[in-house]
mmCIF file with all atom_site columns, C-alpha atoms and ligand atoms in Angstrom:
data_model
loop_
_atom_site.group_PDB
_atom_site.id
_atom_site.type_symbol
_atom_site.label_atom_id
_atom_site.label_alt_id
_atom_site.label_comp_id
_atom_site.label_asym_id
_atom_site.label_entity_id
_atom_site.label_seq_id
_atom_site.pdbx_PDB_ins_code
_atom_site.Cartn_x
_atom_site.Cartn_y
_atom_site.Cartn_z
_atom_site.occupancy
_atom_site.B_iso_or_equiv
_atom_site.pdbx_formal_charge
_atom_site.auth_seq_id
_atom_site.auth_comp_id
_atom_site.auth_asym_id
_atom_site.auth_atom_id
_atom_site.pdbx_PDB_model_num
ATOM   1   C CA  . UNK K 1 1   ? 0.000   0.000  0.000  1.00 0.00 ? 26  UNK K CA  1
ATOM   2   C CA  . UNK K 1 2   ? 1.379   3.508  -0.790 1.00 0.00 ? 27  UNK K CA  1
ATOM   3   C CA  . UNK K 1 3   ? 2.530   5.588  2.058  1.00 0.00 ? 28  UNK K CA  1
ATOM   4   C CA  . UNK K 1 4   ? 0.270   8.615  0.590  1.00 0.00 ? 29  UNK K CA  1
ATOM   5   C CA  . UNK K 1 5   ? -2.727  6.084  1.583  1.00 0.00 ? 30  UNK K CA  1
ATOM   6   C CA  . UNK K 1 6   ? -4.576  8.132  4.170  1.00 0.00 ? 31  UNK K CA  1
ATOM   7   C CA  . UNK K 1 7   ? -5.955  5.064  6.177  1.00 0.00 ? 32  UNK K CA  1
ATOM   8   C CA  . UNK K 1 8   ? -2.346  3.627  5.747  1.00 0.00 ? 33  UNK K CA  1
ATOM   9   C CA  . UNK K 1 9   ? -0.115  6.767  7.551  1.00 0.00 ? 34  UNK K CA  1
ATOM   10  C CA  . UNK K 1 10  ? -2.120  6.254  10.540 1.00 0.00 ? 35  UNK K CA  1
ATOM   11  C CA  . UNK K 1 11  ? -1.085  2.550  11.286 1.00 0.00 ? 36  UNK K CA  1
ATOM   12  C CA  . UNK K 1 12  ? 1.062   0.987  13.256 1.00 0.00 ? 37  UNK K CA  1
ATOM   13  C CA  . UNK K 1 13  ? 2.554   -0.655 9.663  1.00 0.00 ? 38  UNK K CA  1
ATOM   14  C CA  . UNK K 1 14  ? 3.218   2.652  8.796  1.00 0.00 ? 39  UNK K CA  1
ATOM   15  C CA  . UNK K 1 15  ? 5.852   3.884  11.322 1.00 0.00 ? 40  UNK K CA  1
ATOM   16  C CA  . UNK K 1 16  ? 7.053   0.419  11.885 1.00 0.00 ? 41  UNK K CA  1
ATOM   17  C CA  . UNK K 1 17  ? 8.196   0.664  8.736  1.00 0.00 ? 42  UNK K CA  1
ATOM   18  C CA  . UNK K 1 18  ? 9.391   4.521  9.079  1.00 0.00 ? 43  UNK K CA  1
ATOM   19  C CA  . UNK K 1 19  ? 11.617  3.538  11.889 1.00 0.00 ? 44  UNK K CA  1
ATOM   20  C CA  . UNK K 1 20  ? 12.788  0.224  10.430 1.00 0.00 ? 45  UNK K CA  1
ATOM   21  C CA  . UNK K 1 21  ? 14.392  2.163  7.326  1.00 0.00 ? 46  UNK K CA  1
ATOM   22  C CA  . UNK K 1 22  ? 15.537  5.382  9.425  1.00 0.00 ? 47  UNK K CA  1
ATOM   23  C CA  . UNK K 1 23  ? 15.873  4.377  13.431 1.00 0.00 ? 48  UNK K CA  1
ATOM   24  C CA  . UNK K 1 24  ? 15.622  8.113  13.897 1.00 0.00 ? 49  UNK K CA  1
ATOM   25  C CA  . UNK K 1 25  ? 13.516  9.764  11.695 1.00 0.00 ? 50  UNK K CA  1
ATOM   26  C CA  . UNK K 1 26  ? 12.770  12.680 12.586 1.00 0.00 ? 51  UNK K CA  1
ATOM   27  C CA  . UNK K 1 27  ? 15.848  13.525 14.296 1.00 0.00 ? 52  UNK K CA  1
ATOM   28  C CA  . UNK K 1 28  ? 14.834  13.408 17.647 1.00 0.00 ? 53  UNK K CA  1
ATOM   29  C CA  . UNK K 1 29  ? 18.144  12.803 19.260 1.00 0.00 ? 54  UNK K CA  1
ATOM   30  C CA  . UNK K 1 30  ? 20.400  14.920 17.478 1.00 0.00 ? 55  UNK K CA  1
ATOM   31  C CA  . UNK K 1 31  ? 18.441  17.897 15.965 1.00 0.00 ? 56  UNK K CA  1
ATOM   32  C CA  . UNK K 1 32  ? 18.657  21.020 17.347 1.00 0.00 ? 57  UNK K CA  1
ATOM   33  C CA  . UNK K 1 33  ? 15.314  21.584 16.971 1.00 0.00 ? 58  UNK K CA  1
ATOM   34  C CA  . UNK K 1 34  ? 13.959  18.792 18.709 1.00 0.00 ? 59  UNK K CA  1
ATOM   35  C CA  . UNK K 1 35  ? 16.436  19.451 22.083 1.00 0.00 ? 60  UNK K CA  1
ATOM   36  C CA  . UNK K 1 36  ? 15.179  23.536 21.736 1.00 0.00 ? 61  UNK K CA  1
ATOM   37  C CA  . UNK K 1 37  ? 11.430  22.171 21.767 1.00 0.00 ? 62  UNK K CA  1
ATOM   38  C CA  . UNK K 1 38  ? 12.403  19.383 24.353 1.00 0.00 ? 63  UNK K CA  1
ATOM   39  C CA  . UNK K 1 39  ? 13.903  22.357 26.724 1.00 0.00 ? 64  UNK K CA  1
ATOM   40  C CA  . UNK K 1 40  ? 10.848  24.247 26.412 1.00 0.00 ? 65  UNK K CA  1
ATOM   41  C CA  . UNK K 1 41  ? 8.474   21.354 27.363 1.00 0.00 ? 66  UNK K CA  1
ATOM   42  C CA  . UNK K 1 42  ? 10.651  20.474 30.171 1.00 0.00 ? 67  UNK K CA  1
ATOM   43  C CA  . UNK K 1 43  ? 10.640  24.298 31.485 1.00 0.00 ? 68  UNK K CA  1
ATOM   44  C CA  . UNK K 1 44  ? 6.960   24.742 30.887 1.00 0.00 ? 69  UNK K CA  1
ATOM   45  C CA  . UNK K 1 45  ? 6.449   21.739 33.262 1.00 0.00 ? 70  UNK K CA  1
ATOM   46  C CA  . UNK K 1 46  ? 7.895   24.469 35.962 1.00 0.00 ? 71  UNK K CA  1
ATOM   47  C CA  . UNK K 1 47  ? 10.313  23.045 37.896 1.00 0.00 ? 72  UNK K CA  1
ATOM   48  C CA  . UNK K 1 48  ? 8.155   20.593 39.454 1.00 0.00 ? 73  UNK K CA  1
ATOM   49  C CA  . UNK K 1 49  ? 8.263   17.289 40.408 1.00 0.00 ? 74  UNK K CA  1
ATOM   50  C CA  . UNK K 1 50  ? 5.100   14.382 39.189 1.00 0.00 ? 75  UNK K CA  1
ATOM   51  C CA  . UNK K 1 51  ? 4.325   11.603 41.154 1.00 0.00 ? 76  UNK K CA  1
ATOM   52  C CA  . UNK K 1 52  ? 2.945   9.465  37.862 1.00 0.00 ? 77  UNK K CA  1
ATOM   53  C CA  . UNK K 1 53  ? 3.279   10.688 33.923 1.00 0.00 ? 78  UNK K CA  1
ATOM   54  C CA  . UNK K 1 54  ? 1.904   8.844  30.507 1.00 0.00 ? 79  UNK K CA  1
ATOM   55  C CA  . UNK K 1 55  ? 3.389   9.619  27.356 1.00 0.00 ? 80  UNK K CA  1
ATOM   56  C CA  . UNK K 1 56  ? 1.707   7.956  24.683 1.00 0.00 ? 81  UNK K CA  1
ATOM   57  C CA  . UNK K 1 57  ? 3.931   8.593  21.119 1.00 0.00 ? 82  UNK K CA  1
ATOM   58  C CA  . UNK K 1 58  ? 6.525   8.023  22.940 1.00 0.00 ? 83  UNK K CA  1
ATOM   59  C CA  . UNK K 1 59  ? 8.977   7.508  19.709 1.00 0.00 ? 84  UNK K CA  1
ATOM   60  C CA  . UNK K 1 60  ? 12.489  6.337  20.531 1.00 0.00 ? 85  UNK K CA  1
ATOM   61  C CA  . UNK K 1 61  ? 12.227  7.883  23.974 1.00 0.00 ? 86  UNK K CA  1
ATOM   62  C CA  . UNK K 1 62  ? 14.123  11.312 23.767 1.00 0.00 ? 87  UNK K CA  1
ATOM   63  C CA  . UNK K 1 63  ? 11.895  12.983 25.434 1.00 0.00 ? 88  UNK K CA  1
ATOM   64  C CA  . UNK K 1 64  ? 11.028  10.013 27.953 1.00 0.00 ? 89  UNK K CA  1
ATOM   65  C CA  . UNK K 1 65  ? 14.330  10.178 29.146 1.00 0.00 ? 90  UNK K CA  1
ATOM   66  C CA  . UNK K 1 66  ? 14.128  13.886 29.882 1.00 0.00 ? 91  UNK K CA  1
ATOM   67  C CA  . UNK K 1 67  ? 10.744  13.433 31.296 1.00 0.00 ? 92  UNK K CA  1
ATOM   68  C CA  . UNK K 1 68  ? 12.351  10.711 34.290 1.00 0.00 ? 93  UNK K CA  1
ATOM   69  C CA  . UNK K 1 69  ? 14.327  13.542 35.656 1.00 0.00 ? 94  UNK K CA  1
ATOM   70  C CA  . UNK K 1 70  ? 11.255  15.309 37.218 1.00 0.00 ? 95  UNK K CA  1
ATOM   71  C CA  . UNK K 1 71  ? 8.639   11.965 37.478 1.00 0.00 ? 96  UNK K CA  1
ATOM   72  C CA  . UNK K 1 72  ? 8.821   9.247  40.367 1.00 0.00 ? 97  UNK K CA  1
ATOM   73  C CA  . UNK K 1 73  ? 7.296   6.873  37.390 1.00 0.00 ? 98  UNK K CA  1
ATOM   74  C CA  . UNK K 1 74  ? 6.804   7.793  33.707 1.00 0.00 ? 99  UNK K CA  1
ATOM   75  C CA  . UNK K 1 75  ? 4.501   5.613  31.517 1.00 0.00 ? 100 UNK K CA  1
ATOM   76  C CA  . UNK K 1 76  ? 5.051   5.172  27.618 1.00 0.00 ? 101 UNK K CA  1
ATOM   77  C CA  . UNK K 1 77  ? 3.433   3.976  25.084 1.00 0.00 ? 102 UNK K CA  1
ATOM   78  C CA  . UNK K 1 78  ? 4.456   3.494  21.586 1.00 0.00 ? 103 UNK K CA  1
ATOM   79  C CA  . UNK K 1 79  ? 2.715   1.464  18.269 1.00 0.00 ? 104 UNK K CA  1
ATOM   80  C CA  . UNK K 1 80  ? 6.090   1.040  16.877 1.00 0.00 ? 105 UNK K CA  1
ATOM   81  C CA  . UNK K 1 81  ? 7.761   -1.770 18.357 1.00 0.00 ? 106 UNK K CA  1
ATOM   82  C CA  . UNK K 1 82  ? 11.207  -0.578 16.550 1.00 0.00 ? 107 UNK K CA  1
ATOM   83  C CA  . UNK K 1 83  ? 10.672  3.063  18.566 1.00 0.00 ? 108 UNK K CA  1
ATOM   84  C CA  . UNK K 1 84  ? 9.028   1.687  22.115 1.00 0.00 ? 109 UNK K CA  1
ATOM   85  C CA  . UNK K 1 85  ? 12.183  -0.819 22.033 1.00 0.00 ? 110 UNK K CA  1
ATOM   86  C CA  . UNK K 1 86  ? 15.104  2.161  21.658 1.00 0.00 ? 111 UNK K CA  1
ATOM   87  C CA  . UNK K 1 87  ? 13.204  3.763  23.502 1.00 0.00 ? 112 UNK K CA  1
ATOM   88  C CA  . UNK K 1 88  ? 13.505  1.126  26.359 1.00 0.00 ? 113 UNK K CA  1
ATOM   89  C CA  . UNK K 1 89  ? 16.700  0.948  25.677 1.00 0.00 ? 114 UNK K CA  1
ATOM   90  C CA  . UNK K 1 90  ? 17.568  4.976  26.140 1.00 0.00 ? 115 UNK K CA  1
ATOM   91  C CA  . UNK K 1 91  ? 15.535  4.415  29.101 1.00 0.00 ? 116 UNK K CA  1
ATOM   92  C CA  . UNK K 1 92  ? 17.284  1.514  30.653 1.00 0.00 ? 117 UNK K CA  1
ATOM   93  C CA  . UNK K 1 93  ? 18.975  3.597  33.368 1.00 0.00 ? 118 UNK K CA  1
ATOM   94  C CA  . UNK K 1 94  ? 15.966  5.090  34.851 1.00 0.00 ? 119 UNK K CA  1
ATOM   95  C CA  . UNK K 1 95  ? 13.898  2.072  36.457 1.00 0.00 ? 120 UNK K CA  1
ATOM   96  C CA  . UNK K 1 96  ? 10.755  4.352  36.873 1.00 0.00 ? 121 UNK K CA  1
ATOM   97  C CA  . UNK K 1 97  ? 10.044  4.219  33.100 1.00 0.00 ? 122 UNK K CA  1
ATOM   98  C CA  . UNK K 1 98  ? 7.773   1.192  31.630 1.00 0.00 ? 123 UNK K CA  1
ATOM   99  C CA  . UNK K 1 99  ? 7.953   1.849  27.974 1.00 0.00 ? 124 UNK K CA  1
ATOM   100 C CA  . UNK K 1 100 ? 5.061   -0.568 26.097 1.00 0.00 ? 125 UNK K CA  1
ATOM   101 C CA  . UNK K 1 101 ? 4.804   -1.343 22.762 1.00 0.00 ? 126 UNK K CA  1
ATOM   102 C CA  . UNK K 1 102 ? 0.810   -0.324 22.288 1.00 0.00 ? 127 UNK K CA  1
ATOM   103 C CA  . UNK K 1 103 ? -1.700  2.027  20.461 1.00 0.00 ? 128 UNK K CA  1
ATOM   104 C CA  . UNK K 1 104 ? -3.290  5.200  22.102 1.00 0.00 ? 129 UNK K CA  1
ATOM   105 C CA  . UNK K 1 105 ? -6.725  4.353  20.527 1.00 0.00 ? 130 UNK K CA  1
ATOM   106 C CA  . UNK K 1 106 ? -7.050  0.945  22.386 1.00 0.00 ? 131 UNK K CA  1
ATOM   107 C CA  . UNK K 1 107 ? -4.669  0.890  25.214 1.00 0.00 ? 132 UNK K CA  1
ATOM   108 C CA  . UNK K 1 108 ? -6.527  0.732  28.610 1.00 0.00 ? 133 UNK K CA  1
ATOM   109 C CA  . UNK K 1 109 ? -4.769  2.792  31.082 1.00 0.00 ? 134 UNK K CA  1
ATOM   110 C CA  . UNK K 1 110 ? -4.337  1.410  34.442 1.00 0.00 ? 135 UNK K CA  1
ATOM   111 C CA  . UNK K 1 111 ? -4.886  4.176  37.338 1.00 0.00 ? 136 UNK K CA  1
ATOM   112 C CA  . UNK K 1 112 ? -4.319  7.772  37.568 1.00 0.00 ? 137 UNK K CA  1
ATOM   113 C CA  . UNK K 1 113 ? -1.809  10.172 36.424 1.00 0.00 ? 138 UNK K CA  1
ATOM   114 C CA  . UNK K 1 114 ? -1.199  13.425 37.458 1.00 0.00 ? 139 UNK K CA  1
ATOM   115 C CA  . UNK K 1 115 ? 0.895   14.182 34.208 1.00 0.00 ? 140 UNK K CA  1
ATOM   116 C CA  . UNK K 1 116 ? -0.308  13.659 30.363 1.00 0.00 ? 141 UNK K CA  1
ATOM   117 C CA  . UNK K 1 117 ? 2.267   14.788 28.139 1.00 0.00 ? 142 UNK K CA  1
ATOM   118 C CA  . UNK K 1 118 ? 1.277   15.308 24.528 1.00 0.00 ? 143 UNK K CA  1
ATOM   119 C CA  . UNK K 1 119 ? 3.886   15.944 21.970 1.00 0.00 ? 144 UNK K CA  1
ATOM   120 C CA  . UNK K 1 120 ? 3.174   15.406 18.200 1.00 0.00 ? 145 UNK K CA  1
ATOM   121 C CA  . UNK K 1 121 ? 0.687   12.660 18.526 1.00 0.00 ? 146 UNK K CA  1
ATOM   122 C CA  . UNK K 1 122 ? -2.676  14.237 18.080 1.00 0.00 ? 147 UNK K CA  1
ATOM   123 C CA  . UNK K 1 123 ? -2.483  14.870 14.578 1.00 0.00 ? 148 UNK K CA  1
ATOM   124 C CA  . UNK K 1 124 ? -2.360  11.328 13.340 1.00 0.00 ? 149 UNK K CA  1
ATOM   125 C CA  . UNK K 1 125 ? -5.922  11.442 14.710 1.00 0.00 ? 150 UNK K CA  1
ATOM   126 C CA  . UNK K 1 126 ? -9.286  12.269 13.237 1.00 0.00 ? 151 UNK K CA  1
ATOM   127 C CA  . UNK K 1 127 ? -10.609 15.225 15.217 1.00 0.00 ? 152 UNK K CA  1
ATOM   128 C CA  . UNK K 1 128 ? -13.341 12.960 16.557 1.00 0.00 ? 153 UNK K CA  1
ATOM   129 C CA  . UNK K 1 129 ? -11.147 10.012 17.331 1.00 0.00 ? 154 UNK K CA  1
ATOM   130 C CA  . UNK K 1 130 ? -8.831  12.715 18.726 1.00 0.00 ? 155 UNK K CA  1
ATOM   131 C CA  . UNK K 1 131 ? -11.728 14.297 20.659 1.00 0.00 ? 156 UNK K CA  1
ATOM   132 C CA  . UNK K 1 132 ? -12.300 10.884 22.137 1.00 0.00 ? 157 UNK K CA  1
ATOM   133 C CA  . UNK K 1 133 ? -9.086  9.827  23.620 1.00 0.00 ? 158 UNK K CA  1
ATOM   134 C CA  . UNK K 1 134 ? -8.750  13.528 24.834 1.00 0.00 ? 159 UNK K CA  1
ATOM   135 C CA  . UNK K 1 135 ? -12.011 12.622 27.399 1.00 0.00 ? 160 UNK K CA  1
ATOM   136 C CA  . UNK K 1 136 ? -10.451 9.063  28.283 1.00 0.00 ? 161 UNK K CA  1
ATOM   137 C CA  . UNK K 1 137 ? -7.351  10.856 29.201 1.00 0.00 ? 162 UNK K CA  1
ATOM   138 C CA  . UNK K 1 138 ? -8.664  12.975 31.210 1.00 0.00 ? 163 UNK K CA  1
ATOM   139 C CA  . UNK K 1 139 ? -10.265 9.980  33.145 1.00 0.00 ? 164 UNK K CA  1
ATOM   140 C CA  . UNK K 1 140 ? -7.475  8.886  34.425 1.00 0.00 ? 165 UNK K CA  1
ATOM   141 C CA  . UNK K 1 141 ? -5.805  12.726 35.237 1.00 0.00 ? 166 UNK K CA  1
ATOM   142 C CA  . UNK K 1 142 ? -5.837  13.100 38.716 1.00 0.00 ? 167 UNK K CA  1
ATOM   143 C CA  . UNK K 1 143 ? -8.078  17.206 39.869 1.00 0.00 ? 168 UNK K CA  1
ATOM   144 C CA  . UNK K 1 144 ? -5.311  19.238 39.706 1.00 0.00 ? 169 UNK K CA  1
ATOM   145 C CA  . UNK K 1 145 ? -3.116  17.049 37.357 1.00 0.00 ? 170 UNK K CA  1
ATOM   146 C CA  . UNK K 1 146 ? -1.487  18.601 34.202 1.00 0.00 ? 171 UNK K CA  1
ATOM   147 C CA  . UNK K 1 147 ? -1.657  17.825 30.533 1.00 0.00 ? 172 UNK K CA  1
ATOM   148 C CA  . UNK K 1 148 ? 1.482   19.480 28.424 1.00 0.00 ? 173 UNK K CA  1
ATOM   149 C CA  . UNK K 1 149 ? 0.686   19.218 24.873 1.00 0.00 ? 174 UNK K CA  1
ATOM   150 C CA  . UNK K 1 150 ? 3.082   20.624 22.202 1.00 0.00 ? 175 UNK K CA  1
ATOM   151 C CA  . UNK K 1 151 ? 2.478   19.940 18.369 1.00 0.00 ? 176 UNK K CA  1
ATOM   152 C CA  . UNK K 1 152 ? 4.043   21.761 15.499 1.00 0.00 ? 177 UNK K CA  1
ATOM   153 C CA  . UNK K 1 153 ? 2.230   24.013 13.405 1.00 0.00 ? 178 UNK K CA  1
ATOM   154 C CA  . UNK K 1 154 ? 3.004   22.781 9.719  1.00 0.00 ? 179 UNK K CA  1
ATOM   155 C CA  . UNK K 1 155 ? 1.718   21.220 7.409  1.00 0.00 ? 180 UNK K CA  1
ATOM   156 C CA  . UNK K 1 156 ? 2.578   17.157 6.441  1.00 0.00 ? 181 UNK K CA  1
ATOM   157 C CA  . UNK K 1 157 ? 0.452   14.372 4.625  1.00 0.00 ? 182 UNK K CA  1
ATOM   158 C CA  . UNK K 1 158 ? 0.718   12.417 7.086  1.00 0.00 ? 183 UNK K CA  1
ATOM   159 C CA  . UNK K 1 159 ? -1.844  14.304 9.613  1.00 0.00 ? 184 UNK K CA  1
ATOM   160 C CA  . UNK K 1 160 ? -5.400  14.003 9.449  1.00 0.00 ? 185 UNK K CA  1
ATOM   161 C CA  . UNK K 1 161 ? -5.587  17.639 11.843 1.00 0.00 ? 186 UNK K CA  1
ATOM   162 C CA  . UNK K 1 162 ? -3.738  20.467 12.043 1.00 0.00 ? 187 UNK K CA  1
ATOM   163 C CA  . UNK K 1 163 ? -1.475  21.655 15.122 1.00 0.00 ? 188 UNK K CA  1
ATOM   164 C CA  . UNK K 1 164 ? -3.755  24.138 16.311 1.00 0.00 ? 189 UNK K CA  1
ATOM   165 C CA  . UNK K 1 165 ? -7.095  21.931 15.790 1.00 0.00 ? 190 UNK K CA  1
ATOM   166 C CA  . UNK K 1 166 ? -5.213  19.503 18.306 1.00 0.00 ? 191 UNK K CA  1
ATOM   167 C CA  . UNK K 1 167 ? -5.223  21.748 20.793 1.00 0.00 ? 192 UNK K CA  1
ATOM   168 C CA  . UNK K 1 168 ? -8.084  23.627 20.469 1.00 0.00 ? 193 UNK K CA  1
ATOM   169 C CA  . UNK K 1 169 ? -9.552  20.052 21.090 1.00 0.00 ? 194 UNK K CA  1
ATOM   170 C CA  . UNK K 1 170 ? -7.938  19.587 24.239 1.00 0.00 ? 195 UNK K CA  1
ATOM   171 C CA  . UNK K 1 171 ? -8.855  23.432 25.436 1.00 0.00 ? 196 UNK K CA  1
ATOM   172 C CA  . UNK K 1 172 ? -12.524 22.356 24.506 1.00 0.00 ? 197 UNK K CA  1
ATOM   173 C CA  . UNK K 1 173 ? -12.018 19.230 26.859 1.00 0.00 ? 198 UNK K CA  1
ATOM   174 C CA  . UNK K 1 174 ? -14.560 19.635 29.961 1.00 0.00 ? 199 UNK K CA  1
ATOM   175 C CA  . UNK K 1 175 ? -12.581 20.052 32.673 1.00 0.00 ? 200 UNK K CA  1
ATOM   176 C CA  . UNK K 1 176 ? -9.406  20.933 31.406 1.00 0.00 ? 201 UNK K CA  1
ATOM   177 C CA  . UNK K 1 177 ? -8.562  24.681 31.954 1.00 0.00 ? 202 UNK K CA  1
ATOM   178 C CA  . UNK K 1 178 ? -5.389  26.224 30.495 1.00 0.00 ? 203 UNK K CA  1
ATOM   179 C CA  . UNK K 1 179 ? -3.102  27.688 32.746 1.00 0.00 ? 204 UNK K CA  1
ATOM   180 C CA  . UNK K 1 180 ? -0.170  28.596 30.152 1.00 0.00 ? 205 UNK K CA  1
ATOM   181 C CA  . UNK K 1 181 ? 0.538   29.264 26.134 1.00 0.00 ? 206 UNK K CA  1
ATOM   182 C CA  . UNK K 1 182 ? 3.821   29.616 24.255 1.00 0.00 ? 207 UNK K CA  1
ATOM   183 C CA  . UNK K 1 183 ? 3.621   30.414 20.396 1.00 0.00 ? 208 UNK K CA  1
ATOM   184 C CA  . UNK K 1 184 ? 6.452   30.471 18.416 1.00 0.00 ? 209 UNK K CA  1
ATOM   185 C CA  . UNK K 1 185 ? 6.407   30.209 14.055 1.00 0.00 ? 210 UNK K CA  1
ATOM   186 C CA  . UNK K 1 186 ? 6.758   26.559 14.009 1.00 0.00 ? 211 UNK K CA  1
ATOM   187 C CA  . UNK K 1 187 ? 4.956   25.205 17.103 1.00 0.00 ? 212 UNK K CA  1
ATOM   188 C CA  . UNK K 1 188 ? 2.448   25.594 20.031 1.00 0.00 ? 213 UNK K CA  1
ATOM   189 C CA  . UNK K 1 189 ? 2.793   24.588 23.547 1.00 0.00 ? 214 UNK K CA  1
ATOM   190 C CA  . UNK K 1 190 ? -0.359  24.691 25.966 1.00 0.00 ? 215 UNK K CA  1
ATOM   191 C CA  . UNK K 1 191 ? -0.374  23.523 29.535 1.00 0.00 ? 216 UNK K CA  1
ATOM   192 C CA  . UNK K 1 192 ? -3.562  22.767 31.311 1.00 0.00 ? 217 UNK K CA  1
ATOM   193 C CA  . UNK K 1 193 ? -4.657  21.641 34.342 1.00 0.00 ? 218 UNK K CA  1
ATOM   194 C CA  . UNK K 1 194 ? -7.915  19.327 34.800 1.00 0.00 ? 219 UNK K CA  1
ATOM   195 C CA  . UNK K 1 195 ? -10.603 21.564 37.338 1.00 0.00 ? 220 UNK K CA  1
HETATM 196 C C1  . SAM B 2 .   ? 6.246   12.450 15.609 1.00 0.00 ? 308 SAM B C1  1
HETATM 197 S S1  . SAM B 2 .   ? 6.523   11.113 16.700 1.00 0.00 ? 308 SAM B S1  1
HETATM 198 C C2  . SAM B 2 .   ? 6.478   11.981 18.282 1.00 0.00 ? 308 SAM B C2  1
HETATM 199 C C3  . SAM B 2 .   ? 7.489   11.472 19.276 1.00 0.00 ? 308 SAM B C3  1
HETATM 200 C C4  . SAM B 2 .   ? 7.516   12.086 20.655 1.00 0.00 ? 308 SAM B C4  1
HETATM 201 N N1  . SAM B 2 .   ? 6.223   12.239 21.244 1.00 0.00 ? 308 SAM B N1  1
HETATM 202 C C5  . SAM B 2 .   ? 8.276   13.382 20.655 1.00 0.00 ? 308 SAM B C5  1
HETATM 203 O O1  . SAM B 2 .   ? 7.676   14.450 20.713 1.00 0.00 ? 308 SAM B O1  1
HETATM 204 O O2  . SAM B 2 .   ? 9.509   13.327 20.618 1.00 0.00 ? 308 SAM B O2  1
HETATM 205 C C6  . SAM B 2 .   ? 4.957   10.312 16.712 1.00 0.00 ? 308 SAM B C6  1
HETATM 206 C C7  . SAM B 2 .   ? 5.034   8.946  17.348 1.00 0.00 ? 308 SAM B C7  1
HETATM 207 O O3  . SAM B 2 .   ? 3.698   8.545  17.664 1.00 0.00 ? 308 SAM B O3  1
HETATM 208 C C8  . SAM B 2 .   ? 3.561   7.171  17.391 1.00 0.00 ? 308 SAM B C8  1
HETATM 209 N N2  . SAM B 2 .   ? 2.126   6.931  17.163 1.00 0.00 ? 308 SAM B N2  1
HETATM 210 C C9  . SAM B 2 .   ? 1.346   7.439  16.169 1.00 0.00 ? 308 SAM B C9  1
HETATM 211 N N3  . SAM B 2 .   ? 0.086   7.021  16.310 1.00 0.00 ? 308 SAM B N3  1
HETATM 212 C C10 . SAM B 2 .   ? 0.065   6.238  17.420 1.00 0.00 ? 308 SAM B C10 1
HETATM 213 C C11 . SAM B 2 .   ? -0.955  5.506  18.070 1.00 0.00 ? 308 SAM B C11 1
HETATM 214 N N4  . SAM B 2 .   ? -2.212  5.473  17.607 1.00 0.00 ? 308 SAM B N4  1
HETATM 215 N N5  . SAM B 2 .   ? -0.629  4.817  19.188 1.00 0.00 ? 308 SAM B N5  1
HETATM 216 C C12 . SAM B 2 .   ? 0.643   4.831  19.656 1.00 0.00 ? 308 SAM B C12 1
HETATM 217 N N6  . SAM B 2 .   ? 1.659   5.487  19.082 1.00 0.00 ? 308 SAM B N6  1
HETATM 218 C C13 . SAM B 2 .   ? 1.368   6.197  17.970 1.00 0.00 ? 308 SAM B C13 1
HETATM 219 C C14 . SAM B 2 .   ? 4.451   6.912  16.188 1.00 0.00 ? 308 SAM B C14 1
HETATM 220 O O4  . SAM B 2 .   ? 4.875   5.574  16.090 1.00 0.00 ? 308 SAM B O4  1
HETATM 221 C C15 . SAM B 2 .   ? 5.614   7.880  16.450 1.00 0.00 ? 308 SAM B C15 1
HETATM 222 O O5  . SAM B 2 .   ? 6.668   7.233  17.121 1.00 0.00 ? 308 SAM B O5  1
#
């Protein structure tokens, strides 16, 4: 099936195969991009510390790794089982990450969190799909947890939304209020907290 195949870029197949011809692909370990937009989620997270945090998307763990510095436990999920199993390996030195080779439209979480991170995974959603994980995520947020979400603004054939329709779904969300914004030309960054 051609990669252009709208039903196709959204499967697991998909980035299986992304990651089995480039074990980086977008760059997420070495561009200086990526480590800019990885400092500014970390700093928007505001020097605190989380008890529990789920990353679904979770790639080759990049930003896992910089997400066990401030969480007792940090739970990641992945579709790719090329990406959840670098990113395992990255991980290997922090015991409070459980990286899991799983998709974000079936996976049953197990508990609360009082962290959702959300970097550039809601685009490879529908809006409605998107608009229904959002509400099961926020089931298992904790009052007073936070969801980061950070998604770049351009354009790719790969997502079914845009950047900003990602988030305006999540500012939508019933009960999630945001608390801050960063905008810059090639990405957005909201963080919200659930009321
Ligand atoms: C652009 S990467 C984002 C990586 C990471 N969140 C970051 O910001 O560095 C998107 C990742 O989401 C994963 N992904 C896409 N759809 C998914 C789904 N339905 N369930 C789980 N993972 C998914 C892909 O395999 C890919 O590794």
């Amino acid at each position: 099936m051609s990669e252009v195949d709208a039903g196709y870029t959204s499967t697991a197949a998909f980035f299986e195969d992304k990651y089995r011809r480039n074990p980086d692909p977008w760059g997420f370990a070495t561009d200086p991009y990526e480590q800019q937009r990885y400092g500014a989620i970390v700093e928007a997270l505001s020097g605190r510390r989380y008890r529990r945090a789920f990353e679904p998307g979770c790639s080759i763990g990049a930003l896992t790794e910089r997400l066990a510095e401030c969480c007792d436990e940090v739970v990641a999920i992945d579709f790719s089982a090329t990406a959840a199993g670098e990113a395992r390996a990255r991980c290997a030195g922090f015991p409070q990450v459980y990286v899991a080779c799983g998709s974000l439209v079936d996976c049953e979480l197990d508990g609360m969190f009082d962290l959702m991170v959300l970097s550039e995974i809601g685009y490879y959603f529908e809006r409605d799909v998107w608009q229904g994980i959002v509400c099961e995520l926020v089931k298992h947020l904790e009052d007073g947890g936070t969801v980061l979400a950070a998604h770049w603004l351009g354009v790719s054939g790969d997502h079914r939304i845009s950047g900003d329709e990602v988030h305006e779904v999540l500012l939508r969300s019933s009960g999630l209020e945001v608390v801050h914004s960063e905008r810059y030309s090639a990405m957005r960054l909201d963080r919200m907290v659930k009321r």
